[in-house]
Amino acid sequence: MKSAIVRHILVKDKELAEQLKKKIQSGADFAKIAKQHSTCPSAKKGGELGEIKKGQLVAPIDKAVFTLAERELHGPIKSQFGWHLLEIKFRMDF
């Protein structure tokens, strides 16, 4: 079974997601940005989703979590909930 430790930010529009990504890439704190802007309940925890098992998230996000590079900021990625920025801290296969 595959799992990953992930944090993310969810916003309603792509433009905002792109602006936030630039801020984070320029050194802004991911957790602070998540707390200020994310519409996901995980915002309270700085965007931390914790351990995610394959198949647990909506399809486009699940695919990204288990295929994109670890320790990089990805997105914006669209789902039915809005636009996501993802950071895959690491993946495990057990």
PDB file of N, CA and C in Angstrom:
ATOM      1  N   MET A   1       0.842  -1.198   0.000  1.00  0.00           N
ATOM      2  CA  MET A   1       0.000   0.000   0.000  1.00  0.00           C
ATOM      3  C   MET A   1       0.875   1.246   0.000  1.00  0.00           C
ATOM      4  N   LYS A   2       0.516   2.177  -0.845  1.00  0.00           N
ATOM      5  CA  LYS A   2       1.270   3.422  -0.926  1.00  0.00           C
ATOM      6  C   LYS A   2       0.609   4.476  -0.043  1.00  0.00           C
ATOM      7  N   SER A   3       1.438   5.294   0.582  1.00  0.00           N
ATOM      8  CA  SER A   3       0.925   6.444   1.313  1.00  0.00           C
ATOM      9  C   SER A   3       1.927   7.579   1.185  1.00  0.00           C
ATOM     10  N   ALA A   4       1.483   8.779   1.536  1.00  0.00           N
ATOM     11  CA  ALA A   4       2.335   9.960   1.411  1.00  0.00           C
ATOM     12  C   ALA A   4       1.988  10.949   2.513  1.00  0.00           C
ATOM     13  N   ILE A   5       2.963  11.744   2.883  1.00  0.00           N
ATOM     14  CA  ILE A   5       2.735  12.853   3.814  1.00  0.00           C
ATOM     15  C   ILE A   5       2.662  14.109   2.943  1.00  0.00           C
ATOM     16  N   VAL A   6       1.531  14.810   3.047  1.00  0.00           N
ATOM     17  CA  VAL A   6       1.215  15.887   2.118  1.00  0.00           C
ATOM     18  C   VAL A   6       0.680  17.106   2.866  1.00  0.00           C
ATOM     19  N   ARG A   7       0.974  18.275   2.323  1.00  0.00           N
ATOM     20  CA  ARG A   7       0.263  19.476   2.764  1.00  0.00           C
ATOM     21  C   ARG A   7      -0.200  20.214   1.516  1.00  0.00           C
ATOM     22  N   HIS A   8      -1.290  20.946   1.670  1.00  0.00           N
ATOM     23  CA  HIS A   8      -1.825  21.631   0.485  1.00  0.00           C
ATOM     24  C   HIS A   8      -2.576  22.893   0.858  1.00  0.00           C
ATOM     25  N   ILE A   9      -2.813  23.677  -0.175  1.00  0.00           N
ATOM     26  CA  ILE A   9      -3.606  24.902  -0.076  1.00  0.00           C
ATOM     27  C   ILE A   9      -4.689  24.793  -1.140  1.00  0.00           C
ATOM     28  N   LEU A  10      -5.917  25.077  -0.760  1.00  0.00           N
ATOM     29  CA  LEU A  10      -7.059  25.034  -1.677  1.00  0.00           C
ATOM     30  C   LEU A  10      -7.675  26.421  -1.760  1.00  0.00           C
ATOM     31  N   VAL A  11      -7.785  26.934  -2.996  1.00  0.00           N
ATOM     32  CA  VAL A  11      -8.421  28.233  -3.224  1.00  0.00           C
ATOM     33  C   VAL A  11      -9.405  28.119  -4.388  1.00  0.00           C
ATOM     34  N   LYS A  12     -10.247  29.119  -4.530  1.00  0.00           N
ATOM     35  CA  LYS A  12     -11.307  29.061  -5.540  1.00  0.00           C
ATOM     36  C   LYS A  12     -10.835  29.429  -6.943  1.00  0.00           C
ATOM     37  N   ASP A  13      -9.796  30.271  -7.069  1.00  0.00           N
ATOM     38  CA  ASP A  13      -9.418  30.618  -8.437  1.00  0.00           C
ATOM     39  C   ASP A  13      -7.938  30.414  -8.729  1.00  0.00           C
ATOM     40  N   LYS A  14      -7.675  30.099  -9.989  1.00  0.00           N
ATOM     41  CA  LYS A  14      -6.337  29.735 -10.449  1.00  0.00           C
ATOM     42  C   LYS A  14      -5.353  30.888 -10.276  1.00  0.00           C
ATOM     43  N   GLU A  15      -5.815  32.097 -10.544  1.00  0.00           N
ATOM     44  CA  GLU A  15      -4.939  33.265 -10.435  1.00  0.00           C
ATOM     45  C   GLU A  15      -4.397  33.419  -9.013  1.00  0.00           C
ATOM     46  N   LEU A  16      -5.267  33.269  -8.012  1.00  0.00           N
ATOM     47  CA  LEU A  16      -4.831  33.353  -6.623  1.00  0.00           C
ATOM     48  C   LEU A  16      -3.845  32.225  -6.307  1.00  0.00           C
ATOM     49  N   ALA A  17      -4.132  31.034  -6.785  1.00  0.00           N
ATOM     50  CA  ALA A  17      -3.228  29.899  -6.557  1.00  0.00           C
ATOM     51  C   ALA A  17      -1.844  30.205  -7.126  1.00  0.00           C
ATOM     52  N   GLU A  18      -1.797  30.789  -8.314  1.00  0.00           N
ATOM     53  CA  GLU A  18      -0.509  31.129  -8.934  1.00  0.00           C
ATOM     54  C   GLU A  18       0.228  32.203  -8.144  1.00  0.00           C
ATOM     55  N   GLN A  19      -0.508  33.188  -7.638  1.00  0.00           N
ATOM     56  CA  GLN A  19       0.109  34.245  -6.820  1.00  0.00           C
ATOM     57  C   GLN A  19       0.697  33.656  -5.539  1.00  0.00           C
ATOM     58  N   LEU A  20      -0.056  32.765  -4.891  1.00  0.00           N
ATOM     59  CA  LEU A  20       0.416  32.157  -3.643  1.00  0.00           C
ATOM     60  C   LEU A  20       1.626  31.272  -3.892  1.00  0.00           C
ATOM     61  N   LYS A  21       1.633  30.562  -5.010  1.00  0.00           N
ATOM     62  CA  LYS A  21       2.772  29.706  -5.354  1.00  0.00           C
ATOM     63  C   LYS A  21       4.035  30.558  -5.502  1.00  0.00           C
ATOM     64  N   LYS A  22       3.911  31.701  -6.178  1.00  0.00           N
ATOM     65  CA  LYS A  22       5.067  32.592  -6.347  1.00  0.00           C
ATOM     66  C   LYS A  22       5.574  33.087  -4.997  1.00  0.00           C
ATOM     67  N   LYS A  23       4.649  33.438  -4.097  1.00  0.00           N
ATOM     68  CA  LYS A  23       5.046  33.909  -2.768  1.00  0.00           C
ATOM     69  C   LYS A  23       5.830  32.826  -2.022  1.00  0.00           C
ATOM     70  N   ILE A  24       5.320  31.600  -2.062  1.00  0.00           N
ATOM     71  CA  ILE A  24       5.979  30.493  -1.363  1.00  0.00           C
ATOM     72  C   ILE A  24       7.351  30.225  -1.982  1.00  0.00           C
ATOM     73  N   GLN A  25       7.418  30.232  -3.309  1.00  0.00           N
ATOM     74  CA  GLN A  25       8.697  29.998  -3.986  1.00  0.00           C
ATOM     75  C   GLN A  25       9.699  31.116  -3.699  1.00  0.00           C
ATOM     76  N   SER A  26       9.191  32.291  -3.336  1.00  0.00           N
ATOM     77  CA  SER A  26      10.070  33.421  -3.005  1.00  0.00           C
ATOM     78  C   SER A  26      10.437  33.437  -1.524  1.00  0.00           C
ATOM     79  N   GLY A  27       9.992  32.424  -0.780  1.00  0.00           N
ATOM     80  CA  GLY A  27      10.402  32.318   0.618  1.00  0.00           C
ATOM     81  C   GLY A  27       9.302  32.481   1.654  1.00  0.00           C
ATOM     82  N   ALA A  28       8.065  32.766   1.239  1.00  0.00           N
ATOM     83  CA  ALA A  28       6.970  32.890   2.208  1.00  0.00           C
ATOM     84  C   ALA A  28       6.717  31.527   2.863  1.00  0.00           C
ATOM     85  N   ASP A  29       6.253  31.553   4.082  1.00  0.00           N
ATOM     86  CA  ASP A  29       6.006  30.332   4.848  1.00  0.00           C
ATOM     87  C   ASP A  29       4.721  29.644   4.365  1.00  0.00           C
ATOM     88  N   PHE A  30       4.851  28.390   3.929  1.00  0.00           N
ATOM     89  CA  PHE A  30       3.716  27.622   3.404  1.00  0.00           C
ATOM     90  C   PHE A  30       2.573  27.585   4.418  1.00  0.00           C
ATOM     91  N   ALA A  31       2.898  27.269   5.671  1.00  0.00           N
ATOM     92  CA  ALA A  31       1.859  27.123   6.702  1.00  0.00           C
ATOM     93  C   ALA A  31       1.096  28.425   6.923  1.00  0.00           C
ATOM     94  N   LYS A  32       1.802  29.551   6.945  1.00  0.00           N
ATOM     95  CA  LYS A  32       1.129  30.852   7.135  1.00  0.00           C
ATOM     96  C   LYS A  32       0.210  31.155   5.968  1.00  0.00           C
ATOM     97  N   ILE A  33       0.693  30.905   4.744  1.00  0.00           N
ATOM     98  CA  ILE A  33      -0.125  31.144   3.544  1.00  0.00           C
ATOM     99  C   ILE A  33      -1.368  30.247   3.596  1.00  0.00           C
ATOM    100  N   ALA A  34      -1.193  28.986   3.974  1.00  0.00           N
ATOM    101  CA  ALA A  34      -2.328  28.061   4.069  1.00  0.00           C
ATOM    102  C   ALA A  34      -3.351  28.574   5.083  1.00  0.00           C
ATOM    103  N   LYS A  35      -2.883  28.995   6.246  1.00  0.00           N
ATOM    104  CA  LYS A  35      -3.801  29.484   7.288  1.00  0.00           C
ATOM    105  C   LYS A  35      -4.569  30.710   6.826  1.00  0.00           C
ATOM    106  N   GLN A  36      -3.910  31.576   6.050  1.00  0.00           N
ATOM    107  CA  GLN A  36      -4.544  32.824   5.603  1.00  0.00           C
ATOM    108  C   GLN A  36      -5.496  32.621   4.425  1.00  0.00           C
ATOM    109  N   HIS A  37      -5.186  31.689   3.534  1.00  0.00           N
ATOM    110  CA  HIS A  37      -5.914  31.637   2.259  1.00  0.00           C
ATOM    111  C   HIS A  37      -6.673  30.346   1.958  1.00  0.00           C
ATOM    112  N   SER A  38      -6.252  29.217   2.507  1.00  0.00           N
ATOM    113  CA  SER A  38      -6.856  27.948   2.110  1.00  0.00           C
ATOM    114  C   SER A  38      -8.287  27.822   2.615  1.00  0.00           C
ATOM    115  N   THR A  39      -9.156  27.269   1.770  1.00  0.00           N
ATOM    116  CA  THR A  39     -10.552  27.054   2.149  1.00  0.00           C
ATOM    117  C   THR A  39     -10.773  25.637   2.684  1.00  0.00           C
ATOM    118  N   CYS A  40      -9.725  24.832   2.738  1.00  0.00           N
ATOM    119  CA  CYS A  40      -9.803  23.468   3.247  1.00  0.00           C
ATOM    120  C   CYS A  40      -9.732  23.490   4.783  1.00  0.00           C
ATOM    121  N   PRO A  41     -10.437  22.580   5.456  1.00  0.00           N
ATOM    122  CA  PRO A  41     -10.313  22.508   6.926  1.00  0.00           C
ATOM    123  C   PRO A  41      -8.866  22.318   7.401  1.00  0.00           C
ATOM    124  N   SER A  42      -7.999  21.779   6.538  1.00  0.00           N
ATOM    125  CA  SER A  42      -6.594  21.586   6.912  1.00  0.00           C
ATOM    126  C   SER A  42      -5.860  22.917   7.087  1.00  0.00           C
ATOM    127  N   ALA A  43      -6.476  24.023   6.681  1.00  0.00           N
ATOM    128  CA  ALA A  43      -5.844  25.345   6.809  1.00  0.00           C
ATOM    129  C   ALA A  43      -5.450  25.616   8.255  1.00  0.00           C
ATOM    130  N   LYS A  44      -6.271  25.166   9.206  1.00  0.00           N
ATOM    131  CA  LYS A  44      -5.985  25.379  10.630  1.00  0.00           C
ATOM    132  C   LYS A  44      -4.655  24.758  11.033  1.00  0.00           C
ATOM    133  N   LYS A  45      -4.274  23.689  10.321  1.00  0.00           N
ATOM    134  CA  LYS A  45      -3.025  22.991  10.624  1.00  0.00           C
ATOM    135  C   LYS A  45      -1.925  23.368   9.623  1.00  0.00           C
ATOM    136  N   GLY A  46      -2.042  24.537   9.026  1.00  0.00           N
ATOM    137  CA  GLY A  46      -1.030  24.989   8.069  1.00  0.00           C
ATOM    138  C   GLY A  46      -1.049  24.199   6.775  1.00  0.00           C
ATOM    139  N   GLY A  47      -2.194  23.602   6.455  1.00  0.00           N
ATOM    140  CA  GLY A  47      -2.343  22.841   5.221  1.00  0.00           C
ATOM    141  C   GLY A  47      -1.960  21.371   5.344  1.00  0.00           C
ATOM    142  N   GLU A  48      -1.568  20.947   6.539  1.00  0.00           N
ATOM    143  CA  GLU A  48      -1.123  19.561   6.743  1.00  0.00           C
ATOM    144  C   GLU A  48      -2.299  18.590   6.600  1.00  0.00           C
ATOM    145  N   LEU A  49      -2.175  17.664   5.650  1.00  0.00           N
ATOM    146  CA  LEU A  49      -3.180  16.620   5.492  1.00  0.00           C
ATOM    147  C   LEU A  49      -2.772  15.357   6.248  1.00  0.00           C
ATOM    148  N   GLY A  50      -1.509  15.297   6.635  1.00  0.00           N
ATOM    149  CA  GLY A  50      -1.018  14.114   7.333  1.00  0.00           C
ATOM    150  C   GLY A  50      -0.774  12.985   6.355  1.00  0.00           C
ATOM    151  N   GLU A  51      -0.920  11.762   6.845  1.00  0.00           N
ATOM    152  CA  GLU A  51      -0.663  10.597   5.998  1.00  0.00           C
ATOM    153  C   GLU A  51      -1.880  10.300   5.140  1.00  0.00           C
ATOM    154  N   ILE A  52      -1.657  10.255   3.838  1.00  0.00           N
ATOM    155  CA  ILE A  52      -2.713  10.004   2.863  1.00  0.00           C
ATOM    156  C   ILE A  52      -2.424   8.670   2.180  1.00  0.00           C
ATOM    157  N   LYS A  53      -3.445   7.835   2.103  1.00  0.00           N
ATOM    158  CA  LYS A  53      -3.297   6.561   1.392  1.00  0.00           C
ATOM    159  C   LYS A  53      -3.787   6.725  -0.043  1.00  0.00           C
ATOM    160  N   LYS A  54      -3.179   5.981  -0.944  1.00  0.00           N
ATOM    161  CA  LYS A  54      -3.571   6.038  -2.357  1.00  0.00           C
ATOM    162  C   LYS A  54      -5.074   5.783  -2.468  1.00  0.00           C
ATOM    163  N   GLY A  55      -5.768   6.626  -3.219  1.00  0.00           N
ATOM    164  CA  GLY A  55      -7.210   6.487  -3.415  1.00  0.00           C
ATOM    165  C   GLY A  55      -8.045   7.290  -2.433  1.00  0.00           C
ATOM    166  N   GLN A  56      -7.413   7.950  -1.484  1.00  0.00           N
ATOM    167  CA  GLN A  56      -8.141   8.678  -0.445  1.00  0.00           C
ATOM    168  C   GLN A  56      -8.592  10.077  -0.884  1.00  0.00           C
ATOM    169  N   LEU A  57      -7.877  10.667  -1.835  1.00  0.00           N
ATOM    170  CA  LEU A  57      -8.182  12.031  -2.279  1.00  0.00           C
ATOM    171  C   LEU A  57      -8.895  12.012  -3.624  1.00  0.00           C
ATOM    172  N   VAL A  58      -9.463  13.158  -4.008  1.00  0.00           N
ATOM    173  CA  VAL A  58     -10.120  13.245  -5.318  1.00  0.00           C
ATOM    174  C   VAL A  58      -9.095  12.912  -6.407  1.00  0.00           C
ATOM    175  N   ALA A  59      -9.557  12.350  -7.513  1.00  0.00           N
ATOM    176  CA  ALA A  59      -8.693  11.766  -8.550  1.00  0.00           C
ATOM    177  C   ALA A  59      -7.515  12.633  -9.005  1.00  0.00           C
ATOM    178  N   PRO A  60      -7.725  13.904  -9.406  1.00  0.00           N
ATOM    179  CA  PRO A  60      -6.564  14.657  -9.908  1.00  0.00           C
ATOM    180  C   PRO A  60      -5.499  14.896  -8.825  1.00  0.00           C
ATOM    181  N   ILE A  61      -5.930  15.045  -7.596  1.00  0.00           N
ATOM    182  CA  ILE A  61      -4.990  15.294  -6.494  1.00  0.00           C
ATOM    183  C   ILE A  61      -4.297  13.992  -6.107  1.00  0.00           C
ATOM    184  N   ASP A  62      -5.062  12.919  -6.059  1.00  0.00           N
ATOM    185  CA  ASP A  62      -4.487  11.600  -5.756  1.00  0.00           C
ATOM    186  C   ASP A  62      -3.395  11.256  -6.771  1.00  0.00           C
ATOM    187  N   LYS A  63      -3.698  11.469  -8.040  1.00  0.00           N
ATOM    188  CA  LYS A  63      -2.724  11.168  -9.094  1.00  0.00           C
ATOM    189  C   LYS A  63      -1.457  12.005  -8.901  1.00  0.00           C
ATOM    190  N   ALA A  64      -1.629  13.292  -8.620  1.00  0.00           N
ATOM    191  CA  ALA A  64      -0.483  14.185  -8.421  1.00  0.00           C
ATOM    192  C   ALA A  64       0.362  13.743  -7.227  1.00  0.00           C
ATOM    193  N   VAL A  65      -0.293  13.415  -6.122  1.00  0.00           N
ATOM    194  CA  VAL A  65       0.417  13.020  -4.899  1.00  0.00           C
ATOM    195  C   VAL A  65       1.293  11.797  -5.145  1.00  0.00           C
ATOM    196  N   PHE A  66       0.810  10.875  -5.969  1.00  0.00           N
ATOM    197  CA  PHE A  66       1.540   9.620  -6.137  1.00  0.00           C
ATOM    198  C   PHE A  66       2.370   9.548  -7.429  1.00  0.00           C
ATOM    199  N   THR A  67       2.454  10.667  -8.178  1.00  0.00           N
ATOM    200  CA  THR A  67       3.301  10.647  -9.377  1.00  0.00           C
ATOM    201  C   THR A  67       4.306  11.795  -9.435  1.00  0.00           C
ATOM    202  N   LEU A  68       4.002  12.942  -8.848  1.00  0.00           N
ATOM    203  CA  LEU A  68       4.897  14.093  -8.951  1.00  0.00           C
ATOM    204  C   LEU A  68       6.064  13.987  -7.968  1.00  0.00           C
ATOM    205  N   ALA A  69       7.086  14.800  -8.199  1.00  0.00           N
ATOM    206  CA  ALA A  69       8.299  14.764  -7.379  1.00  0.00           C
ATOM    207  C   ALA A  69       8.020  15.158  -5.931  1.00  0.00           C
ATOM    208  N   GLU A  70       8.755  14.520  -5.031  1.00  0.00           N
ATOM    209  CA  GLU A  70       8.661  14.845  -3.608  1.00  0.00           C
ATOM    210  C   GLU A  70       9.441  16.123  -3.314  1.00  0.00           C
ATOM    211  N   ARG A  71       9.074  16.764  -2.202  1.00  0.00           N
ATOM    212  CA  ARG A  71       9.757  17.964  -1.702  1.00  0.00           C
ATOM    213  C   ARG A  71       9.806  19.105  -2.710  1.00  0.00           C
ATOM    214  N   GLU A  72       8.744  19.219  -3.512  1.00  0.00           N
ATOM    215  CA  GLU A  72       8.595  20.350  -4.433  1.00  0.00           C
ATOM    216  C   GLU A  72       7.170  20.865  -4.329  1.00  0.00           C
ATOM    217  N   LEU A  73       6.979  22.126  -4.688  1.00  0.00           N
ATOM    218  CA  LEU A  73       5.648  22.724  -4.688  1.00  0.00           C
ATOM    219  C   LEU A  73       5.029  22.510  -6.067  1.00  0.00           C
ATOM    220  N   HIS A  74       3.848  21.918  -6.111  1.00  0.00           N
ATOM    221  CA  HIS A  74       3.167  21.620  -7.375  1.00  0.00           C
ATOM    222  C   HIS A  74       1.837  22.362  -7.449  1.00  0.00           C
ATOM    223  N   GLY A  75       1.441  22.647  -8.672  1.00  0.00           N
ATOM    224  CA  GLY A  75       0.135  23.256  -8.887  1.00  0.00           C
ATOM    225  C   GLY A  75       0.281  24.588  -9.591  1.00  0.00           C
ATOM    226  N   PRO A  76      -0.830  25.230  -9.828  1.00  0.00           N
ATOM    227  CA  PRO A  76      -2.187  24.864  -9.422  1.00  0.00           C
ATOM    228  C   PRO A  76      -2.723  23.628 -10.164  1.00  0.00           C
ATOM    229  N   ILE A  77      -3.410  22.795  -9.402  1.00  0.00           N
ATOM    230  CA  ILE A  77      -4.050  21.591  -9.939  1.00  0.00           C
ATOM    231  C   ILE A  77      -5.543  21.724  -9.667  1.00  0.00           C
ATOM    232  N   LYS A  78      -6.358  21.532 -10.721  1.00  0.00           N
ATOM    233  CA  LYS A  78      -7.814  21.718 -10.597  1.00  0.00           C
ATOM    234  C   LYS A  78      -8.503  20.445 -10.128  1.00  0.00           C
ATOM    235  N   SER A  79      -9.450  20.628  -9.216  1.00  0.00           N
ATOM    236  CA  SER A  79     -10.376  19.548  -8.834  1.00  0.00           C
ATOM    237  C   SER A  79     -11.763  20.176  -8.764  1.00  0.00           C
ATOM    238  N   GLN A  80     -12.761  19.364  -8.434  1.00  0.00           N
ATOM    239  CA  GLN A  80     -14.115  19.929  -8.336  1.00  0.00           C
ATOM    240  C   GLN A  80     -14.249  20.902  -7.169  1.00  0.00           C
ATOM    241  N   PHE A  81     -13.252  20.943  -6.273  1.00  0.00           N
ATOM    242  CA  PHE A  81     -13.308  21.828  -5.110  1.00  0.00           C
ATOM    243  C   PHE A  81     -12.622  23.170  -5.342  1.00  0.00           C
ATOM    244  N   GLY A  82     -11.805  23.249  -6.388  1.00  0.00           N
ATOM    245  CA  GLY A  82     -11.076  24.489  -6.663  1.00  0.00           C
ATOM    246  C   GLY A  82      -9.678  24.180  -7.161  1.00  0.00           C
ATOM    247  N   TRP A  83      -8.736  25.041  -6.800  1.00  0.00           N
ATOM    248  CA  TRP A  83      -7.345  24.935  -7.262  1.00  0.00           C
ATOM    249  C   TRP A  83      -6.440  24.627  -6.079  1.00  0.00           C
ATOM    250  N   HIS A  84      -5.600  23.641  -6.256  1.00  0.00           N
ATOM    251  CA  HIS A  84      -4.739  23.152  -5.175  1.00  0.00           C
ATOM    252  C   HIS A  84      -3.271  23.449  -5.449  1.00  0.00           C
ATOM    253  N   LEU A  85      -2.554  23.805  -4.403  1.00  0.00           N
ATOM    254  CA  LEU A  85      -1.090  23.785  -4.402  1.00  0.00           C
ATOM    255  C   LEU A  85      -0.723  22.629  -3.473  1.00  0.00           C
ATOM    256  N   LEU A  86       0.186  21.790  -3.904  1.00  0.00           N
ATOM    257  CA  LEU A  86       0.551  20.590  -3.146  1.00  0.00           C
ATOM    258  C   LEU A  86       2.035  20.563  -2.850  1.00  0.00           C
ATOM    259  N   GLU A  87       2.358  20.089  -1.681  1.00  0.00           N
ATOM    260  CA  GLU A  87       3.742  19.754  -1.377  1.00  0.00           C
ATOM    261  C   GLU A  87       3.744  18.330  -0.842  1.00  0.00           C
ATOM    262  N   ILE A  88       4.414  17.444  -1.575  1.00  0.00           N
ATOM    263  CA  ILE A  88       4.518  16.050  -1.170  1.00  0.00           C
ATOM    264  C   ILE A  88       5.804  15.953  -0.357  1.00  0.00           C
ATOM    265  N   LYS A  89       5.662  15.805   0.950  1.00  0.00           N
ATOM    266  CA  LYS A  89       6.857  15.757   1.804  1.00  0.00           C
ATOM    267  C   LYS A  89       7.633  14.484   1.530  1.00  0.00           C
ATOM    268  N   PHE A  90       6.966  13.358   1.544  1.00  0.00           N
ATOM    269  CA  PHE A  90       7.589  12.100   1.139  1.00  0.00           C
ATOM    270  C   PHE A  90       6.540  11.027   0.979  1.00  0.00           C
ATOM    271  N   ARG A  91       6.906   9.974   0.250  1.00  0.00           N
ATOM    272  CA  ARG A  91       6.009   8.835   0.005  1.00  0.00           C
ATOM    273  C   ARG A  91       6.600   7.579   0.642  1.00  0.00           C
ATOM    274  N   MET A  92       5.709   6.665   0.992  1.00  0.00           N
ATOM    275  CA  MET A  92       6.114   5.384   1.554  1.00  0.00           C
ATOM    276  C   MET A  92       5.378   4.273   0.795  1.00  0.00           C
ATOM    277  N   ASP A  93       5.993   3.141   0.720  1.00  0.00           N
ATOM    278  CA  ASP A  93       5.373   1.986   0.079  1.00  0.00           C
ATOM    279  C   ASP A  93       5.562   0.813   1.033  1.00  0.00           C
ATOM    280  N   PHE A  94       4.456   0.345   1.597  1.00  0.00           N
ATOM    281  CA  PHE A  94       4.593  -0.747   2.574  1.00  0.00           C
ATOM    282  C   PHE A  94       3.560  -1.821   2.337  1.00  0.00           C
TER     283      PHE A  94
END
